Amino acid sequence: TLMAPLSQAAILPAPVITKVFSCCDRISELSDEIHEQLKARLRAWDTARTIVSDVFTHQMESAGIFGSSRLADLYVQYVNNFEQSQRTLRSIDDVTEWGYFQKHWKLLTVATGCGDHTIASLLIQPVQRIPRYKLLLEQLLKATPEAHPDHAPTQAALEMVSAVAHKVNTAIKRREAVEAVYELQSEFVGGELVRPGRYLVKRVDDV
């Protein structure tokens, strides 16, 4: 990830790196685990007997630190920190070392065929990962005969991932409501609107 070179070269202070990337390193580790396990199943593929669903249910059943699964905890935490990440990115636009780093990093990614992405556009990708897992399991379930030993477990895995997707969507809506308070604060004179736990329920503009 980008966190290591930024930290090693002291391009940004450690607290700023944490605000920008949140738990990206742990999400990357989790994604690598799932990827490697799926590749192992493909290498030993047996149409009649290979089971894939447990790759996902294992992650759902691994306890996280906030009382939910490890997978749910990481993605909800990432979503909750996402707007802070974007605000921090905007706040460091004028940091010279950061500007040089982005320029050279972008040249390197284009030259190596990794695409022409901004760091901001890459940071949105973890938010999109859970819906992709859900879509993968939906497609896998459709392609798995009811008599196959992985049909019922895949259905169970899909229900688990759907529950995580619901938690993530709830976190996104809550985060957007909190961000709306920040936006309202910029228009408001005469008081402090932004406080921990405060979020916008409804806004009614004057007609």
PDB file of C-alpha atoms in Angstrom:
ATOM      1  CA  THR A   1       0.000   0.000   0.000  1.00  0.00           C
ATOM      2  CA  LEU A   2       0.956   3.668  -0.104  1.00  0.00           C
ATOM      3  CA  MET A   3       1.080   3.930   3.673  1.00  0.00           C
ATOM      4  CA  ALA A   4       4.522   2.346   4.037  1.00  0.00           C
ATOM      5  CA  PRO A   5       6.473   4.596   1.603  1.00  0.00           C
ATOM      6  CA  LEU A   6       4.718   7.708   2.886  1.00  0.00           C
ATOM      7  CA  SER A   7       5.653   6.802   6.438  1.00  0.00           C
ATOM      8  CA  GLN A   8       9.199   5.656   5.698  1.00  0.00           C
ATOM      9  CA  ALA A   9      10.012   8.794   3.711  1.00  0.00           C
ATOM     10  CA  ALA A  10       8.284  11.020   6.296  1.00  0.00           C
ATOM     11  CA  ILE A  11       6.357  12.728   3.493  1.00  0.00           C
ATOM     12  CA  LEU A  12       3.348  13.143   5.759  1.00  0.00           C
ATOM     13  CA  PRO A  13       3.054  12.996   9.569  1.00  0.00           C
ATOM     14  CA  ALA A  14       1.835   9.656  10.902  1.00  0.00           C
ATOM     15  CA  PRO A  15      -1.508  11.087  12.199  1.00  0.00           C
ATOM     16  CA  VAL A  16      -2.260  12.499   8.726  1.00  0.00           C
ATOM     17  CA  ILE A  17      -1.480   9.160   7.057  1.00  0.00           C
ATOM     18  CA  THR A  18      -3.840   7.445   9.491  1.00  0.00           C
ATOM     19  CA  LYS A  19      -6.610   9.958   8.759  1.00  0.00           C
ATOM     20  CA  VAL A  20      -6.203   9.572   4.985  1.00  0.00           C
ATOM     21  CA  PHE A  21      -5.919   5.790   4.779  1.00  0.00           C
ATOM     22  CA  SER A  22      -7.807   4.733   7.927  1.00  0.00           C
ATOM     23  CA  CYS A  23      -7.745   0.909   8.086  1.00  0.00           C
ATOM     24  CA  CYS A  24      -6.729   0.384   4.442  1.00  0.00           C
ATOM     25  CA  ASP A  25      -3.800  -1.806   5.452  1.00  0.00           C
ATOM     26  CA  ARG A  26      -6.039  -4.248   7.342  1.00  0.00           C
ATOM     27  CA  ILE A  27      -8.636  -4.271   4.554  1.00  0.00           C
ATOM     28  CA  SER A  28      -5.823  -5.051   2.101  1.00  0.00           C
ATOM     29  CA  GLU A  29      -4.696  -7.972   4.275  1.00  0.00           C
ATOM     30  CA  LEU A  30      -8.265  -9.273   4.455  1.00  0.00           C
ATOM     31  CA  SER A  31      -8.734  -8.997   0.681  1.00  0.00           C
ATOM     32  CA  ASP A  32      -5.436 -10.798   0.078  1.00  0.00           C
ATOM     33  CA  GLU A  33      -6.558 -13.638   2.363  1.00  0.00           C
ATOM     34  CA  ILE A  34      -9.832 -14.061   0.463  1.00  0.00           C
ATOM     35  CA  HIS A  35      -8.052 -13.826  -2.886  1.00  0.00           C
ATOM     36  CA  GLU A  36      -5.449 -16.453  -1.987  1.00  0.00           C
ATOM     37  CA  GLN A  37      -8.076 -18.839  -0.615  1.00  0.00           C
ATOM     38  CA  LEU A  38     -10.210 -18.505  -3.754  1.00  0.00           C
ATOM     39  CA  LYS A  39      -7.148 -19.134  -5.957  1.00  0.00           C
ATOM     40  CA  ALA A  40      -6.371 -22.282  -3.937  1.00  0.00           C
ATOM     41  CA  ARG A  41      -9.902 -23.575  -4.560  1.00  0.00           C
ATOM     42  CA  LEU A  42      -9.565 -22.918  -8.271  1.00  0.00           C
ATOM     43  CA  ARG A  43      -6.267 -24.793  -8.445  1.00  0.00           C
ATOM     44  CA  ALA A  44      -7.914 -27.868  -6.931  1.00  0.00           C
ATOM     45  CA  TRP A  45     -11.276 -27.391  -8.635  1.00  0.00           C
ATOM     46  CA  ASP A  46     -13.724 -30.298  -8.686  1.00  0.00           C
ATOM     47  CA  THR A  47     -17.096 -29.299 -10.128  1.00  0.00           C
ATOM     48  CA  ALA A  48     -18.976 -31.860  -8.057  1.00  0.00           C
ATOM     49  CA  ARG A  49     -17.269 -31.332  -4.698  1.00  0.00           C
ATOM     50  CA  THR A  50     -15.375 -28.034  -4.413  1.00  0.00           C
ATOM     51  CA  ILE A  51     -16.791 -25.677  -1.766  1.00  0.00           C
ATOM     52  CA  VAL A  52     -16.204 -21.922  -1.970  1.00  0.00           C
ATOM     53  CA  SER A  53     -18.732 -20.448   0.447  1.00  0.00           C
ATOM     54  CA  ASP A  54     -16.624 -21.166   3.545  1.00  0.00           C
ATOM     55  CA  VAL A  55     -14.014 -18.674   2.331  1.00  0.00           C
ATOM     56  CA  PHE A  56     -16.600 -15.976   3.065  1.00  0.00           C
ATOM     57  CA  THR A  57     -18.355 -17.513   6.068  1.00  0.00           C
ATOM     58  CA  HIS A  58     -14.975 -17.892   7.797  1.00  0.00           C
ATOM     59  CA  GLN A  59     -14.491 -14.117   7.550  1.00  0.00           C
ATOM     60  CA  MET A  60     -18.048 -13.508   8.756  1.00  0.00           C
ATOM     61  CA  GLU A  61     -17.525 -15.743  11.775  1.00  0.00           C
ATOM     62  CA  SER A  62     -14.122 -14.275  12.699  1.00  0.00           C
ATOM     63  CA  ALA A  63     -14.830 -11.947  15.604  1.00  0.00           C
ATOM     64  CA  GLY A  64     -13.991  -8.280  15.201  1.00  0.00           C
ATOM     65  CA  ILE A  65     -13.078  -5.830  17.931  1.00  0.00           C
ATOM     66  CA  PHE A  66     -16.443  -4.025  17.924  1.00  0.00           C
ATOM     67  CA  GLY A  67     -18.683  -7.019  18.581  1.00  0.00           C
ATOM     68  CA  SER A  68     -19.400  -7.879  14.965  1.00  0.00           C
ATOM     69  CA  SER A  69     -17.417  -9.887  12.418  1.00  0.00           C
ATOM     70  CA  ARG A  70     -13.907  -8.847  11.459  1.00  0.00           C
ATOM     71  CA  LEU A  71     -15.089  -8.104   7.910  1.00  0.00           C
ATOM     72  CA  ALA A  72     -18.061  -5.991   9.037  1.00  0.00           C
ATOM     73  CA  ASP A  73     -15.977  -4.090  11.594  1.00  0.00           C
ATOM     74  CA  LEU A  74     -13.295  -3.130   9.090  1.00  0.00           C
ATOM     75  CA  TYR A  75     -15.633  -1.903   6.378  1.00  0.00           C
ATOM     76  CA  VAL A  76     -17.952  -0.009   8.723  1.00  0.00           C
ATOM     77  CA  GLN A  77     -14.911   1.623  10.332  1.00  0.00           C
ATOM     78  CA  TYR A  78     -13.594   2.568   6.883  1.00  0.00           C
ATOM     79  CA  VAL A  79     -16.931   4.072   5.824  1.00  0.00           C
ATOM     80  CA  ASN A  80     -17.213   6.028   9.068  1.00  0.00           C
ATOM     81  CA  ASN A  81     -13.769   7.538   8.466  1.00  0.00           C
ATOM     82  CA  PHE A  82     -14.201   8.136   4.728  1.00  0.00           C
ATOM     83  CA  GLU A  83     -15.282  11.797   4.791  1.00  0.00           C
ATOM     84  CA  GLN A  84     -12.516  12.610   7.279  1.00  0.00           C
ATOM     85  CA  SER A  85     -10.131  10.987   4.807  1.00  0.00           C
ATOM     86  CA  GLN A  86     -11.410  13.150   1.952  1.00  0.00           C
ATOM     87  CA  ARG A  87     -11.253  16.334   4.031  1.00  0.00           C
ATOM     88  CA  THR A  88      -7.694  15.510   5.068  1.00  0.00           C
ATOM     89  CA  LEU A  89      -6.700  14.927   1.441  1.00  0.00           C
ATOM     90  CA  ARG A  90      -8.044  18.347   0.504  1.00  0.00           C
ATOM     91  CA  SER A  91      -6.239  19.961   3.435  1.00  0.00           C
ATOM     92  CA  ILE A  92      -2.799  18.702   2.316  1.00  0.00           C
ATOM     93  CA  ASP A  93      -3.098  19.764  -1.331  1.00  0.00           C
ATOM     94  CA  ASP A  94      -0.556  22.522  -0.764  1.00  0.00           C
ATOM     95  CA  VAL A  95       2.069  20.337   0.942  1.00  0.00           C
ATOM     96  CA  THR A  96       5.035  20.377  -1.460  1.00  0.00           C
ATOM     97  CA  GLU A  97       6.370  16.906  -0.636  1.00  0.00           C
ATOM     98  CA  TRP A  98       2.889  15.432  -1.029  1.00  0.00           C
ATOM     99  CA  GLY A  99       2.531  17.092  -4.442  1.00  0.00           C
ATOM    100  CA  TYR A 100       5.855  15.611  -5.619  1.00  0.00           C
ATOM    101  CA  PHE A 101       4.898  12.188  -4.303  1.00  0.00           C
ATOM    102  CA  GLN A 102       1.547  12.213  -6.139  1.00  0.00           C
ATOM    103  CA  LYS A 103       3.185  13.322  -9.375  1.00  0.00           C
ATOM    104  CA  HIS A 104       5.807  10.570  -9.368  1.00  0.00           C
ATOM    105  CA  TRP A 105       3.365   7.938  -8.108  1.00  0.00           C
ATOM    106  CA  LYS A 106       0.951   8.737 -10.939  1.00  0.00           C
ATOM    107  CA  LEU A 107       3.734   8.514 -13.542  1.00  0.00           C
ATOM    108  CA  LEU A 108       4.759   5.139 -12.112  1.00  0.00           C
ATOM    109  CA  THR A 109       1.223   3.680 -12.117  1.00  0.00           C
ATOM    110  CA  VAL A 110       0.619   4.751 -15.718  1.00  0.00           C
ATOM    111  CA  ALA A 111       4.009   3.422 -16.844  1.00  0.00           C
ATOM    112  CA  THR A 112       3.396   0.041 -15.197  1.00  0.00           C
ATOM    113  CA  GLY A 113      -0.080  -0.319 -16.691  1.00  0.00           C
ATOM    114  CA  CYS A 114      -1.948   0.121 -13.397  1.00  0.00           C
ATOM    115  CA  GLY A 115      -4.219   2.826 -14.770  1.00  0.00           C
ATOM    116  CA  ASP A 116      -4.549   6.573 -14.466  1.00  0.00           C
ATOM    117  CA  HIS A 117      -6.073   6.851 -10.991  1.00  0.00           C
ATOM    118  CA  THR A 118      -6.028   9.569  -8.389  1.00  0.00           C
ATOM    119  CA  ILE A 119      -5.493   8.600  -4.766  1.00  0.00           C
ATOM    120  CA  ALA A 120      -8.975   9.922  -3.980  1.00  0.00           C
ATOM    121  CA  SER A 121     -10.520   7.642  -6.606  1.00  0.00           C
ATOM    122  CA  LEU A 122      -8.649   4.617  -5.235  1.00  0.00           C
ATOM    123  CA  LEU A 123      -9.824   5.344  -1.700  1.00  0.00           C
ATOM    124  CA  ILE A 124     -13.456   4.904  -2.764  1.00  0.00           C
ATOM    125  CA  GLN A 125     -12.821   1.335  -3.923  1.00  0.00           C
ATOM    126  CA  PRO A 126     -12.962  -0.364  -0.490  1.00  0.00           C
ATOM    127  CA  VAL A 127     -16.452   1.121  -0.048  1.00  0.00           C
ATOM    128  CA  GLN A 128     -17.488  -0.726  -3.221  1.00  0.00           C
ATOM    129  CA  ARG A 129     -15.978  -4.070  -2.196  1.00  0.00           C
ATOM    130  CA  ILE A 130     -18.853  -5.480  -0.113  1.00  0.00           C
ATOM    131  CA  PRO A 131     -21.449  -5.022  -2.904  1.00  0.00           C
ATOM    132  CA  ARG A 132     -19.033  -6.876  -5.192  1.00  0.00           C
ATOM    133  CA  TYR A 133     -18.731  -9.774  -2.757  1.00  0.00           C
ATOM    134  CA  LYS A 134     -22.530  -9.880  -2.587  1.00  0.00           C
ATOM    135  CA  LEU A 135     -22.798  -9.902  -6.392  1.00  0.00           C
ATOM    136  CA  LEU A 136     -20.185 -12.670  -6.632  1.00  0.00           C
ATOM    137  CA  LEU A 137     -22.109 -14.874  -4.198  1.00  0.00           C
ATOM    138  CA  GLU A 138     -25.395 -14.175  -6.003  1.00  0.00           C
ATOM    139  CA  GLN A 139     -23.847 -15.298  -9.283  1.00  0.00           C
ATOM    140  CA  LEU A 140     -22.218 -18.304  -7.622  1.00  0.00           C
ATOM    141  CA  LEU A 141     -25.544 -19.358  -6.088  1.00  0.00           C
ATOM    142  CA  LYS A 142     -27.280 -19.179  -9.475  1.00  0.00           C
ATOM    143  CA  ALA A 143     -24.578 -21.404 -10.979  1.00  0.00           C
ATOM    144  CA  THR A 144     -24.661 -23.967  -8.147  1.00  0.00           C
ATOM    145  CA  PRO A 145     -27.207 -26.815  -8.466  1.00  0.00           C
ATOM    146  CA  GLU A 146     -29.432 -27.377  -5.431  1.00  0.00           C
ATOM    147  CA  ALA A 147     -28.001 -30.892  -5.030  1.00  0.00           C
ATOM    148  CA  HIS A 148     -24.430 -29.547  -4.807  1.00  0.00           C
ATOM    149  CA  PRO A 149     -22.904 -29.638  -1.288  1.00  0.00           C
ATOM    150  CA  ASP A 150     -22.105 -25.919  -1.520  1.00  0.00           C
ATOM    151  CA  HIS A 151     -25.600 -24.712  -2.483  1.00  0.00           C
ATOM    152  CA  ALA A 152     -27.055 -24.263   1.015  1.00  0.00           C
ATOM    153  CA  PRO A 153     -23.758 -22.924   2.471  1.00  0.00           C
ATOM    154  CA  THR A 154     -23.549 -20.400  -0.393  1.00  0.00           C
ATOM    155  CA  GLN A 155     -27.072 -19.248   0.404  1.00  0.00           C
ATOM    156  CA  ALA A 156     -26.032 -18.814   4.036  1.00  0.00           C
ATOM    157  CA  ALA A 157     -22.876 -16.926   3.029  1.00  0.00           C
ATOM    158  CA  LEU A 158     -24.945 -14.637   0.794  1.00  0.00           C
ATOM    159  CA  GLU A 159     -27.280 -13.850   3.696  1.00  0.00           C
ATOM    160  CA  MET A 160     -24.278 -13.038   5.890  1.00  0.00           C
ATOM    161  CA  VAL A 161     -22.704 -10.751   3.279  1.00  0.00           C
ATOM    162  CA  SER A 162     -26.092  -9.096   2.676  1.00  0.00           C
ATOM    163  CA  ALA A 163     -26.279  -8.341   6.409  1.00  0.00           C
ATOM    164  CA  VAL A 164     -22.815  -6.771   6.266  1.00  0.00           C
ATOM    165  CA  ALA A 165     -23.863  -4.761   3.187  1.00  0.00           C
ATOM    166  CA  HIS A 166     -26.844  -3.465   5.166  1.00  0.00           C
ATOM    167  CA  LYS A 167     -24.553  -2.394   8.032  1.00  0.00           C
ATOM    168  CA  VAL A 168     -22.222  -0.658   5.597  1.00  0.00           C
ATOM    169  CA  ASN A 169     -25.128   1.128   3.872  1.00  0.00           C
ATOM    170  CA  THR A 170     -26.446   2.251   7.260  1.00  0.00           C
ATOM    171  CA  ALA A 171     -22.986   3.570   8.122  1.00  0.00           C
ATOM    172  CA  ILE A 172     -22.819   5.402   4.779  1.00  0.00           C
ATOM    173  CA  LYS A 173     -26.180   7.111   5.402  1.00  0.00           C
ATOM    174  CA  ARG A 174     -25.139   8.062   8.932  1.00  0.00           C
ATOM    175  CA  ARG A 175     -21.798   9.377   7.691  1.00  0.00           C
ATOM    176  CA  GLU A 176     -23.542  11.446   4.984  1.00  0.00           C
ATOM    177  CA  ALA A 177     -25.853  12.895   7.640  1.00  0.00           C
ATOM    178  CA  VAL A 178     -22.855  13.858   9.780  1.00  0.00           C
ATOM    179  CA  GLU A 179     -21.127  15.374   6.752  1.00  0.00           C
ATOM    180  CA  ALA A 180     -24.257  17.426   6.072  1.00  0.00           C
ATOM    181  CA  VAL A 181     -23.742  19.073   9.475  1.00  0.00           C
ATOM    182  CA  TYR A 182     -20.242  20.118   8.376  1.00  0.00           C
ATOM    183  CA  GLU A 183     -21.690  21.596   5.197  1.00  0.00           C
ATOM    184  CA  LEU A 184     -24.404  23.401   7.163  1.00  0.00           C
ATOM    185  CA  GLN A 185     -21.778  24.750   9.563  1.00  0.00           C
ATOM    186  CA  SER A 186     -20.056  26.511   6.638  1.00  0.00           C
ATOM    187  CA  GLU A 187     -23.303  28.408   5.972  1.00  0.00           C
ATOM    188  CA  PHE A 188     -24.110  29.148   9.600  1.00  0.00           C
ATOM    189  CA  VAL A 189     -22.899  32.184  11.532  1.00  0.00           C
ATOM    190  CA  GLY A 190     -23.211  32.584  15.263  1.00  0.00           C
ATOM    191  CA  GLY A 191     -22.661  29.173  16.776  1.00  0.00           C
ATOM    192  CA  GLU A 192     -20.977  25.777  16.632  1.00  0.00           C
ATOM    193  CA  LEU A 193     -23.107  23.086  14.986  1.00  0.00           C
ATOM    194  CA  VAL A 194     -20.506  20.321  14.678  1.00  0.00           C
ATOM    195  CA  ARG A 195     -20.405  18.155  17.792  1.00  0.00           C
ATOM    196  CA  PRO A 196     -19.667  14.452  18.398  1.00  0.00           C
ATOM    197  CA  GLY A 197     -22.721  12.316  17.669  1.00  0.00           C
ATOM    198  CA  ARG A 198     -24.641  15.096  15.910  1.00  0.00           C
ATOM    199  CA  TYR A 199     -26.045  14.412  12.451  1.00  0.00           C
ATOM    200  CA  LEU A 200     -28.623  15.994  10.156  1.00  0.00           C
ATOM    201  CA  VAL A 201     -32.055  14.333  10.153  1.00  0.00           C
ATOM    202  CA  LYS A 202     -33.785  16.642   7.700  1.00  0.00           C
ATOM    203  CA  ARG A 203     -33.098  19.964   6.059  1.00  0.00           C
ATOM    204  CA  VAL A 204     -35.882  22.304   5.020  1.00  0.00           C
ATOM    205  CA  ASP A 205     -34.853  25.285   2.910  1.00  0.00           C
ATOM    206  CA  ASP A 206     -36.869  28.482   2.839  1.00  0.00           C
ATOM    207  CA  VAL A 207     -39.159  28.800  -0.172  1.00  0.00           C
TER     208      VAL A 207
END
